[in-house]
Amino acid sequence: MVNAIPVSVLTGFLGSGKTTLLNRLIKSGGLSDTAFIINEFGDVGIDHLLVEQSDEGIVELSDGCLCCTIRSDLVDTLTRLLNRDGGAPARIVIETTGLADPAPVLHALMAHPVLSDRLRLDGVITTVDAVNGSATLDAHEEAVKQVAMADRLVVTKTDLTKAEDVTGRLRALNPSARIVMPDAGFAELFDCGLYNPATKTADVSRWLGEEAAKDGHHHHHHDVNRHDARIRAFTLATDDAVDSVTLAGFLDLLQAAHGPNLLRVKGIVRLKEDPDRPVVIHGVQQVFHPPAQLPAWPDDDHRTRLVMITRDLEPDFVQRLFDAFTGKPQIDMPDRAAMMDNPLAVPGVKL
């Protein structure tokens, strides 16, 4: 995976400044040998007219939305880019429409049998309008998901208002994402995946996010009238090694029963079978990338840590479920054996 082509997904609600950011990045020269896939919604493409550089590296997908109607077109386009004359690009940037749910785009990258071998998700970059961002989050659940799934949050239009007007809410929604300003350069926006391209080694702490180092849950005030009241960000951690069957059982149960509400899961796991070589997992809703085993621990922290962003799933519920699978049952909660051997268990759970 370290040598796979990095793919960045640029998303953000209508009018939040995606195209302005993309235009600036193209003109900066920092994205040489990069292919851009620009999505449009409607009969007439508009955004691509604002992208001043138009050459063979820019592909427009029109008459549909990447999150639903033309997902197969996206797969076809990525396949063509990988097999184009002159060789595949060094990097790919996919710009979604303002109304897009980024999850299906990530699914296409993570679950396709060919693409998942040759492409790796570098990160999700979400633009948020500092002027209208809070109102947009109040009114549109799509905007909340775009923020919750992000690795980088770009606060735009800060010349018109203070960034602090929206950054506090963004940190509460997604504490592991880095918040940057609209003049952010290449280094602040890209190469945010698991592997450090300079050293070709895993940088787990950076990938998980700063908050991953903290145990416990990220609680904040939730207004029931806001869409982000449904979102929770928290970390599960244990000092004990976890056997592979236990890990599979825990993740399978979550996927089968609550898959649509697992917005993003990132983690590093210390396995009993091979405690010196941790396994890295990454999931978006029901789709998990095949686990990657590292040759060694990247630092002195050898705990299992799972960073989760969920919707309508309380951290305490997930923590109790995790404790039950890892041998820490509590009163009125079934233990691992009861859940794994139960003939009434959730259909589709395979261990």
mmCIF file of C-alpha atoms in Angstrom:
data_model
loop_
_atom_site.group_PDB
_atom_site.id
_atom_site.type_symbol
_atom_site.label_atom_id
_atom_site.label_comp_id
_atom_site.label_asym_id
_atom_site.label_seq_id
_atom_site.Cartn_x
_atom_site.Cartn_y
_atom_site.Cartn_z
ATOM 1 C CA MET A 1 0.000 0.000 0.000
ATOM 2 C CA VAL A 2 2.872 2.408 0.644
ATOM 3 C CA ASN A 3 3.611 2.532 -3.106
ATOM 4 C CA ALA A 4 -0.030 2.842 -4.179
ATOM 5 C CA ILE A 5 -1.182 6.094 -5.781
ATOM 6 C CA PRO A 6 -2.615 8.519 -3.193
ATOM 7 C CA VAL A 7 -6.183 9.731 -3.753
ATOM 8 C CA SER A 8 -7.643 12.789 -2.039
ATOM 9 C CA VAL A 9 -11.371 13.469 -1.904
ATOM 10 C CA LEU A 10 -12.242 17.177 -1.871
ATOM 11 C CA THR A 11 -15.725 17.805 -0.553
ATOM 12 C CA GLY A 12 -17.720 20.562 1.105
ATOM 13 C CA PHE A 13 -21.203 22.017 0.924
ATOM 14 C CA LEU A 14 -22.470 24.259 -1.856
ATOM 15 C CA GLY A 15 -20.658 27.591 -1.930
ATOM 16 C CA SER A 16 -18.045 26.583 0.635
ATOM 17 C CA GLY A 17 -15.115 27.279 -1.699
ATOM 18 C CA LYS A 18 -14.052 23.882 -3.068
ATOM 19 C CA THR A 19 -13.374 25.148 -6.580
ATOM 20 C CA THR A 20 -11.552 28.243 -5.327
ATOM 21 C CA LEU A 21 -9.277 26.025 -3.254
ATOM 22 C CA LEU A 22 -8.739 23.613 -6.127
ATOM 23 C CA ASN A 23 -7.962 26.455 -8.523
ATOM 24 C CA ARG A 24 -5.371 27.891 -6.152
ATOM 25 C CA LEU A 25 -3.720 24.521 -5.638
ATOM 26 C CA ILE A 26 -3.500 23.934 -9.388
ATOM 27 C CA LYS A 27 -1.905 27.334 -9.986
ATOM 28 C CA SER A 28 0.528 26.887 -7.089
ATOM 29 C CA GLY A 29 2.336 24.132 -8.964
ATOM 30 C CA GLY A 30 2.367 21.822 -5.964
ATOM 31 C CA LEU A 31 0.174 19.254 -7.682
ATOM 32 C CA SER A 32 2.213 18.431 -10.739
ATOM 33 C CA ASP A 33 1.438 15.067 -12.329
ATOM 34 C CA THR A 34 -1.926 15.058 -10.561
ATOM 35 C CA ALA A 35 -5.188 13.997 -12.211
ATOM 36 C CA PHE A 36 -8.289 15.934 -11.158
ATOM 37 C CA ILE A 37 -11.765 14.426 -11.372
ATOM 38 C CA ILE A 38 -14.329 17.221 -11.153
ATOM 39 C CA ASN A 39 -17.935 16.241 -10.625
ATOM 40 C CA GLU A 40 -20.925 18.286 -11.707
ATOM 41 C CA PHE A 41 -24.603 18.123 -10.923
ATOM 42 C CA GLY A 42 -27.124 19.237 -13.509
ATOM 43 C CA ASP A 43 -27.363 19.623 -17.254
ATOM 44 C CA VAL A 44 -24.674 22.277 -17.577
ATOM 45 C CA GLY A 45 -21.280 22.066 -15.887
ATOM 46 C CA ILE A 46 -20.389 25.312 -14.146
ATOM 47 C CA ASP A 47 -17.557 24.695 -11.719
ATOM 48 C CA HIS A 48 -15.150 23.451 -14.366
ATOM 49 C CA LEU A 49 -15.390 26.831 -16.091
ATOM 50 C CA LEU A 50 -13.817 28.329 -12.973
ATOM 51 C CA VAL A 51 -10.840 25.996 -13.132
ATOM 52 C CA GLU A 52 -8.442 27.995 -15.260
ATOM 53 C CA GLN A 53 -6.092 25.159 -16.176
ATOM 54 C CA SER A 54 -7.787 22.560 -18.353
ATOM 55 C CA ASP A 55 -5.637 19.825 -19.836
ATOM 56 C CA GLU A 56 -5.457 16.064 -20.070
ATOM 57 C CA GLY A 57 -5.095 15.825 -16.308
ATOM 58 C CA ILE A 58 -8.588 17.175 -15.657
ATOM 59 C CA VAL A 59 -11.584 14.909 -16.174
ATOM 60 C CA GLU A 60 -15.149 16.138 -15.760
ATOM 61 C CA LEU A 61 -17.895 13.729 -14.783
ATOM 62 C CA SER A 62 -21.205 15.429 -15.567
ATOM 63 C CA ASP A 63 -24.940 14.770 -15.370
ATOM 64 C CA GLY A 64 -24.853 13.094 -12.012
ATOM 65 C CA CYS A 65 -23.625 13.021 -8.459
ATOM 66 C CA LEU A 66 -20.598 11.000 -7.415
ATOM 67 C CA CYS A 67 -22.359 9.727 -4.317
ATOM 68 C CA CYS A 68 -25.035 7.841 -6.199
ATOM 69 C CA THR A 69 -25.836 7.921 -9.909
ATOM 70 C CA ILE A 70 -22.406 7.716 -11.526
ATOM 71 C CA ARG A 71 -20.365 5.681 -9.114
ATOM 72 C CA SER A 72 -19.666 3.138 -11.865
ATOM 73 C CA ASP A 73 -18.432 6.009 -14.058
ATOM 74 C CA LEU A 74 -16.017 6.969 -11.297
ATOM 75 C CA VAL A 75 -14.610 3.445 -11.198
ATOM 76 C CA ASP A 76 -14.269 3.444 -14.990
ATOM 77 C CA THR A 77 -12.524 6.819 -14.960
ATOM 78 C CA LEU A 78 -10.071 5.749 -12.255
ATOM 79 C CA THR A 79 -9.335 2.559 -14.178
ATOM 80 C CA ARG A 80 -8.621 4.557 -17.344
ATOM 81 C CA LEU A 81 -6.298 6.877 -15.443
ATOM 82 C CA LEU A 82 -4.356 3.919 -14.095
ATOM 83 C CA ASN A 83 -3.949 2.478 -17.596
ATOM 84 C CA ARG A 84 -3.512 5.656 -19.630
ATOM 85 C CA ASP A 85 -0.738 6.072 -22.174
ATOM 86 C CA GLY A 86 2.316 7.573 -20.582
ATOM 87 C CA GLY A 87 1.649 5.992 -17.218
ATOM 88 C CA ALA A 88 -0.625 6.601 -14.266
ATOM 89 C CA PRO A 89 -0.582 9.975 -12.472
ATOM 90 C CA ALA A 90 1.392 10.422 -9.278
ATOM 91 C CA ARG A 91 -1.714 11.591 -7.420
ATOM 92 C CA ILE A 92 -5.486 11.849 -7.952
ATOM 93 C CA VAL A 93 -7.858 14.476 -6.552
ATOM 94 C CA ILE A 94 -11.617 13.866 -6.714
ATOM 95 C CA GLU A 95 -13.895 16.873 -6.210
ATOM 96 C CA THR A 96 -17.460 15.950 -5.245
ATOM 97 C CA THR A 97 -20.590 18.061 -5.580
ATOM 98 C CA GLY A 98 -21.698 20.147 -2.644
ATOM 99 C CA LEU A 99 -24.592 17.801 -1.930
ATOM 100 C CA ALA A 100 -22.541 14.601 -2.077
ATOM 101 C CA ASP A 101 -22.164 12.080 0.690
ATOM 102 C CA PRO A 102 -18.438 11.214 0.506
ATOM 103 C CA ALA A 103 -18.915 7.680 1.859
ATOM 104 C CA PRO A 104 -19.740 5.904 -1.443
ATOM 105 C CA VAL A 105 -16.694 7.506 -3.071
ATOM 106 C CA LEU A 106 -14.538 6.103 -0.281
ATOM 107 C CA HIS A 107 -16.260 2.730 -0.668
ATOM 108 C CA ALA A 108 -15.274 2.643 -4.345
ATOM 109 C CA LEU A 109 -11.634 3.187 -3.398
ATOM 110 C CA MET A 110 -11.596 0.739 -0.503
ATOM 111 C CA ALA A 111 -13.722 -2.143 -1.742
ATOM 112 C CA HIS A 112 -12.985 -2.467 -5.457
ATOM 113 C CA PRO A 113 -10.747 -5.533 -5.959
ATOM 114 C CA VAL A 114 -8.409 -3.773 -8.402
ATOM 115 C CA LEU A 115 -8.550 -0.159 -7.283
ATOM 116 C CA SER A 116 -7.926 -1.035 -3.635
ATOM 117 C CA ASP A 117 -4.588 -2.591 -4.613
ATOM 118 C CA ARG A 118 -3.359 0.276 -6.788
ATOM 119 C CA LEU A 119 -4.905 3.277 -5.014
ATOM 120 C CA ARG A 120 -4.811 4.368 -1.390
ATOM 121 C CA LEU A 121 -6.955 6.975 0.299
ATOM 122 C CA ASP A 122 -4.709 9.848 1.251
ATOM 123 C CA GLY A 123 -7.476 11.771 2.954
ATOM 124 C CA VAL A 124 -10.774 13.618 2.852
ATOM 125 C CA ILE A 125 -10.477 17.400 2.609
ATOM 126 C CA THR A 126 -13.656 19.276 3.524
ATOM 127 C CA THR A 127 -14.198 22.999 2.985
ATOM 128 C CA VAL A 128 -16.417 24.875 5.438
ATOM 129 C CA ASP A 129 -17.682 28.411 4.926
ATOM 130 C CA ALA A 130 -16.843 30.505 8.010
ATOM 131 C CA VAL A 131 -19.741 32.859 7.271
ATOM 132 C CA ASN A 132 -22.525 30.346 6.681
ATOM 133 C CA GLY A 133 -20.946 27.177 8.049
ATOM 134 C CA SER A 134 -22.910 26.939 11.292
ATOM 135 C CA ALA A 135 -26.221 27.625 9.568
ATOM 136 C CA THR A 136 -25.366 25.032 6.910
ATOM 137 C CA LEU A 137 -24.604 22.421 9.569
ATOM 138 C CA ASP A 138 -27.921 23.230 11.241
ATOM 139 C CA ALA A 139 -29.899 22.806 8.041
ATOM 140 C CA HIS A 140 -28.151 20.054 6.078
ATOM 141 C CA GLU A 141 -27.158 16.616 7.323
ATOM 142 C CA GLU A 142 -24.955 16.129 4.251
ATOM 143 C CA ALA A 143 -22.715 18.944 5.465
ATOM 144 C CA VAL A 144 -22.393 17.301 8.866
ATOM 145 C CA LYS A 145 -21.266 14.002 7.301
ATOM 146 C CA GLN A 146 -18.750 15.829 5.112
ATOM 147 C CA VAL A 147 -17.207 17.326 8.257
ATOM 148 C CA ALA A 148 -17.394 14.130 10.297
ATOM 149 C CA MET A 149 -15.537 12.097 7.662
ATOM 150 C CA ALA A 150 -12.775 14.632 7.065
ATOM 151 C CA ASP A 151 -9.050 14.325 7.703
ATOM 152 C CA ARG A 152 -8.543 18.023 6.961
ATOM 153 C CA LEU A 153 -11.053 20.832 7.491
ATOM 154 C CA VAL A 154 -10.424 24.009 5.481
ATOM 155 C CA VAL A 155 -12.220 27.042 6.914
ATOM 156 C CA THR A 156 -12.887 29.439 4.026
ATOM 157 C CA LYS A 157 -14.047 33.070 3.749
ATOM 158 C CA THR A 158 -12.128 34.046 6.876
ATOM 159 C CA ASP A 159 -11.666 37.498 5.346
ATOM 160 C CA LEU A 160 -15.357 38.125 6.016
ATOM 161 C CA THR A 161 -15.623 36.819 9.574
ATOM 162 C CA LYS A 162 -13.589 35.217 12.321
ATOM 163 C CA ALA A 163 -12.713 31.564 11.849
ATOM 164 C CA GLU A 164 -13.481 30.993 15.525
ATOM 165 C CA ASP A 165 -17.166 31.432 14.714
ATOM 166 C CA VAL A 166 -17.190 27.886 13.321
ATOM 167 C CA THR A 167 -13.954 26.144 14.381
ATOM 168 C CA GLY A 168 -15.209 25.275 17.869
ATOM 169 C CA ARG A 169 -18.120 23.386 16.383
ATOM 170 C CA LEU A 170 -15.860 21.617 13.896
ATOM 171 C CA ARG A 171 -13.516 20.457 16.674
ATOM 172 C CA ALA A 172 -16.473 19.046 18.589
ATOM 173 C CA LEU A 173 -17.753 17.223 15.518
ATOM 174 C CA ASN A 174 -14.418 15.780 14.414
ATOM 175 C CA PRO A 175 -11.640 16.262 16.979
ATOM 176 C CA SER A 176 -9.143 14.118 15.053
ATOM 177 C CA ALA A 177 -9.256 16.241 11.873
ATOM 178 C CA ARG A 178 -6.739 19.050 11.450
ATOM 179 C CA ILE A 179 -8.313 22.482 10.924
ATOM 180 C CA VAL A 180 -6.455 24.721 8.465
ATOM 181 C CA MET A 181 -7.027 28.147 6.961
ATOM 182 C CA PRO A 182 -7.871 28.859 3.278
ATOM 183 C CA ASP A 183 -4.264 29.728 2.378
ATOM 184 C CA ALA A 184 -3.055 26.282 3.503
ATOM 185 C CA GLY A 185 -0.383 24.831 1.277
ATOM 186 C CA PHE A 186 0.287 21.349 -0.036
ATOM 187 C CA ALA A 187 1.968 20.073 3.135
ATOM 188 C CA GLU A 188 -1.002 21.004 5.315
ATOM 189 C CA LEU A 189 -3.619 19.430 3.041
ATOM 190 C CA PHE A 190 -2.031 16.348 1.520
ATOM 191 C CA ASP A 191 -0.007 13.308 2.580
ATOM 192 C CA CYS A 192 -2.315 12.785 5.553
ATOM 193 C CA GLY A 193 -2.680 9.040 5.005
ATOM 194 C CA LEU A 194 -1.117 6.287 7.078
ATOM 195 C CA TYR A 195 2.255 6.310 5.343
ATOM 196 C CA ASN A 196 4.771 9.118 5.369
ATOM 197 C CA PRO A 197 5.826 9.391 1.706
ATOM 198 C CA ALA A 198 9.230 10.793 2.604
ATOM 199 C CA THR A 199 10.272 7.975 4.930
ATOM 200 C CA LYS A 200 8.015 5.236 3.469
ATOM 201 C CA THR A 201 7.062 4.313 7.036
ATOM 202 C CA ALA A 202 3.772 4.339 8.910
ATOM 203 C CA ASP A 203 2.987 7.496 10.859
ATOM 204 C CA VAL A 204 0.140 6.145 12.947
ATOM 205 C CA SER A 205 -0.073 8.957 15.489
ATOM 206 C CA ARG A 206 -0.489 11.608 12.788
ATOM 207 C CA TRP A 207 -2.954 9.458 10.837
ATOM 208 C CA LEU A 208 -5.162 8.761 13.843
ATOM 209 C CA GLY A 209 -5.150 12.431 14.796
ATOM 210 C CA GLU A 210 -3.986 14.239 17.891
ATOM 211 C CA GLU A 211 -7.057 13.245 19.900
ATOM 212 C CA ALA A 212 -6.280 9.551 19.339
ATOM 213 C CA ALA A 213 -3.672 9.767 22.063
ATOM 214 C CA LYS A 214 -6.360 10.559 24.614
ATOM 215 C CA ASP A 215 -8.457 7.835 26.159
ATOM 216 C CA GLY A 216 -12.113 8.324 26.819
ATOM 217 C CA HIS A 217 -14.928 10.048 24.979
ATOM 218 C CA HIS A 218 -15.252 13.517 23.529
ATOM 219 C CA HIS A 219 -18.386 14.894 25.112
ATOM 220 C CA HIS A 220 -19.789 18.265 24.216
ATOM 221 C CA HIS A 221 -23.080 20.045 24.504
ATOM 222 C CA HIS A 222 -25.615 18.686 22.058
ATOM 223 C CA ASP A 223 -28.511 20.787 20.858
ATOM 224 C CA VAL A 224 -31.268 18.427 19.765
ATOM 225 C CA ASN A 225 -32.193 20.861 17.002
ATOM 226 C CA ARG A 226 -28.806 20.455 15.337
ATOM 227 C CA HIS A 227 -27.854 17.623 12.996
ATOM 228 C CA ASP A 228 -24.472 17.232 14.665
ATOM 229 C CA ALA A 229 -26.213 16.314 17.912
ATOM 230 C CA ARG A 230 -26.275 12.808 16.428
ATOM 231 C CA ILE A 231 -22.498 12.626 15.905
ATOM 232 C CA ARG A 232 -20.015 11.272 18.453
ATOM 233 C CA ALA A 233 -16.212 11.085 18.264
ATOM 234 C CA PHE A 234 -14.351 8.884 20.724
ATOM 235 C CA THR A 235 -11.444 6.490 21.214
ATOM 236 C CA LEU A 236 -11.460 2.892 22.429
ATOM 237 C CA ALA A 237 -8.174 1.751 23.937
ATOM 238 C CA THR A 238 -6.792 -1.248 25.800
ATOM 239 C CA ASP A 239 -3.361 -2.265 27.025
ATOM 240 C CA ASP A 240 -4.179 -5.935 26.478
ATOM 241 C CA ALA A 241 -3.451 -7.761 23.234
ATOM 242 C CA VAL A 242 -6.572 -8.757 21.281
ATOM 243 C CA ASP A 243 -6.864 -12.044 19.440
ATOM 244 C CA SER A 244 -7.901 -11.893 15.792
ATOM 245 C CA VAL A 245 -11.185 -13.753 16.360
ATOM 246 C CA THR A 246 -12.220 -11.248 19.019
ATOM 247 C CA LEU A 247 -11.354 -8.313 16.763
ATOM 248 C CA ALA A 248 -13.276 -9.822 13.844
ATOM 249 C CA GLY A 249 -16.286 -10.571 16.035
ATOM 250 C CA PHE A 250 -16.441 -7.051 17.433
ATOM 251 C CA LEU A 251 -16.120 -5.379 14.038
ATOM 252 C CA ASP A 252 -18.514 -7.798 12.309
ATOM 253 C CA LEU A 253 -21.196 -7.192 14.916
ATOM 254 C CA LEU A 254 -20.823 -3.425 14.611
ATOM 255 C CA GLN A 255 -20.913 -3.613 10.807
ATOM 256 C CA ALA A 256 -23.913 -5.914 10.669
ATOM 257 C CA ALA A 257 -26.022 -4.103 13.253
ATOM 258 C CA HIS A 258 -24.832 -0.492 12.953
ATOM 259 C CA GLY A 259 -22.850 -0.242 9.698
ATOM 260 C CA PRO A 260 -24.504 2.894 8.264
ATOM 261 C CA ASN A 261 -23.733 4.734 11.495
ATOM 262 C CA LEU A 262 -20.005 3.957 11.542
ATOM 263 C CA LEU A 263 -18.981 7.093 9.692
ATOM 264 C CA ARG A 264 -15.236 6.541 10.102
ATOM 265 C CA VAL A 265 -13.153 3.994 12.009
ATOM 266 C CA LYS A 266 -9.364 4.130 12.215
ATOM 267 C CA GLY A 267 -7.262 1.977 14.459
ATOM 268 C CA ILE A 268 -4.084 0.149 15.326
ATOM 269 C CA VAL A 269 -4.446 -3.226 17.048
ATOM 270 C CA ARG A 270 -2.031 -5.306 19.105
ATOM 271 C CA LEU A 271 -2.802 -8.918 18.206
ATOM 272 C CA LYS A 272 -2.181 -11.795 20.591
ATOM 273 C CA GLU A 273 -0.984 -13.953 17.715
ATOM 274 C CA ASP A 274 1.752 -11.476 16.735
ATOM 275 C CA PRO A 275 2.031 -8.676 19.325
ATOM 276 C CA ASP A 276 5.198 -7.197 17.808
ATOM 277 C CA ARG A 277 3.564 -6.506 14.430
ATOM 278 C CA PRO A 278 0.414 -4.404 14.853
ATOM 279 C CA VAL A 279 -2.508 -4.452 12.451
ATOM 280 C CA VAL A 280 -3.972 -1.225 11.079
ATOM 281 C CA ILE A 281 -7.695 -1.072 10.267
ATOM 282 C CA HIS A 282 -9.712 1.550 8.415
ATOM 283 C CA GLY A 283 -13.449 1.518 7.777
ATOM 284 C CA VAL A 284 -16.171 3.759 6.396
ATOM 285 C CA GLN A 285 -19.643 2.552 7.366
ATOM 286 C CA GLN A 286 -20.057 -1.093 6.285
ATOM 287 C CA VAL A 287 -16.881 -1.158 4.209
ATOM 288 C CA PHE A 288 -13.493 -1.920 5.764
ATOM 289 C CA HIS A 289 -10.227 -1.897 3.895
ATOM 290 C CA PRO A 290 -8.315 -5.186 4.217
ATOM 291 C CA PRO A 291 -6.209 -4.915 7.412
ATOM 292 C CA ALA A 292 -2.576 -3.943 6.901
ATOM 293 C CA GLN A 293 0.069 -5.499 9.140
ATOM 294 C CA LEU A 294 3.034 -3.285 9.977
ATOM 295 C CA PRO A 295 6.533 -4.787 10.328
ATOM 296 C CA ALA A 296 6.909 -3.220 13.792
ATOM 297 C CA TRP A 297 5.353 -0.705 16.148
ATOM 298 C CA PRO A 298 6.056 2.827 14.893
ATOM 299 C CA ASP A 299 6.546 4.247 18.396
ATOM 300 C CA ASP A 300 6.556 3.293 22.081
ATOM 301 C CA ASP A 301 2.776 3.248 22.414
ATOM 302 C CA HIS A 302 1.807 -0.425 21.942
ATOM 303 C CA ARG A 303 -1.828 -0.136 22.977
ATOM 304 C CA THR A 304 -4.779 -1.042 20.810
ATOM 305 C CA ARG A 305 -6.514 2.220 19.854
ATOM 306 C CA LEU A 306 -9.653 2.589 17.771
ATOM 307 C CA VAL A 307 -10.727 6.108 16.829
ATOM 308 C CA MET A 308 -14.411 6.169 15.930
ATOM 309 C CA ILE A 309 -16.795 8.777 14.558
ATOM 310 C CA THR A 310 -20.362 7.523 14.759
ATOM 311 C CA ARG A 311 -23.907 8.686 14.205
ATOM 312 C CA ASP A 312 -26.687 7.692 16.623
ATOM 313 C CA LEU A 313 -24.292 5.385 18.469
ATOM 314 C CA GLU A 314 -23.493 6.355 22.040
ATOM 315 C CA PRO A 315 -19.830 5.950 23.047
ATOM 316 C CA ASP A 316 -20.798 4.134 26.246
ATOM 317 C CA PHE A 317 -22.689 1.487 24.264
ATOM 318 C CA VAL A 318 -19.760 0.859 21.927
ATOM 319 C CA GLN A 319 -17.327 0.839 24.874
ATOM 320 C CA ARG A 320 -19.387 -1.765 26.744
ATOM 321 C CA LEU A 321 -19.566 -3.897 23.619
ATOM 322 C CA PHE A 322 -15.808 -3.624 23.155
ATOM 323 C CA ASP A 323 -15.219 -4.504 26.821
ATOM 324 C CA ALA A 324 -17.454 -7.551 26.507
ATOM 325 C CA PHE A 325 -15.490 -8.857 23.531
ATOM 326 C CA THR A 326 -12.116 -8.145 25.136
ATOM 327 C CA GLY A 327 -12.954 -9.961 28.374
ATOM 328 C CA LYS A 328 -14.244 -7.142 30.547
ATOM 329 C CA PRO A 329 -17.958 -7.968 30.887
ATOM 330 C CA GLN A 330 -20.180 -5.765 33.002
ATOM 331 C CA ILE A 331 -23.428 -6.268 34.835
ATOM 332 C CA ASP A 332 -26.427 -6.680 32.529
ATOM 333 C CA MET A 333 -24.175 -7.013 29.478
ATOM 334 C CA PRO A 334 -23.552 -10.290 27.604
ATOM 335 C CA ASP A 335 -19.995 -11.520 27.385
ATOM 336 C CA ARG A 336 -18.133 -12.420 24.210
ATOM 337 C CA ALA A 337 -19.227 -16.067 24.187
ATOM 338 C CA ALA A 338 -22.887 -15.141 24.552
ATOM 339 C CA MET A 339 -22.699 -12.852 21.538
ATOM 340 C CA MET A 340 -20.576 -15.110 19.333
ATOM 341 C CA ASP A 341 -22.316 -18.416 20.075
ATOM 342 C CA ASN A 342 -25.860 -17.069 20.311
ATOM 343 C CA PRO A 343 -28.137 -18.767 17.713
ATOM 344 C CA LEU A 344 -30.152 -15.528 17.662
ATOM 345 C CA ALA A 345 -27.112 -13.415 16.791
ATOM 346 C CA VAL A 346 -27.286 -10.817 14.053
ATOM 347 C CA PRO A 347 -27.510 -12.494 10.621
ATOM 348 C CA GLY A 348 -24.481 -12.098 8.443
ATOM 349 C CA VAL A 349 -21.924 -12.051 11.224
ATOM 350 C CA LYS A 350 -19.143 -14.420 10.181
ATOM 351 C CA LEU A 351 -16.142 -15.134 12.344
#
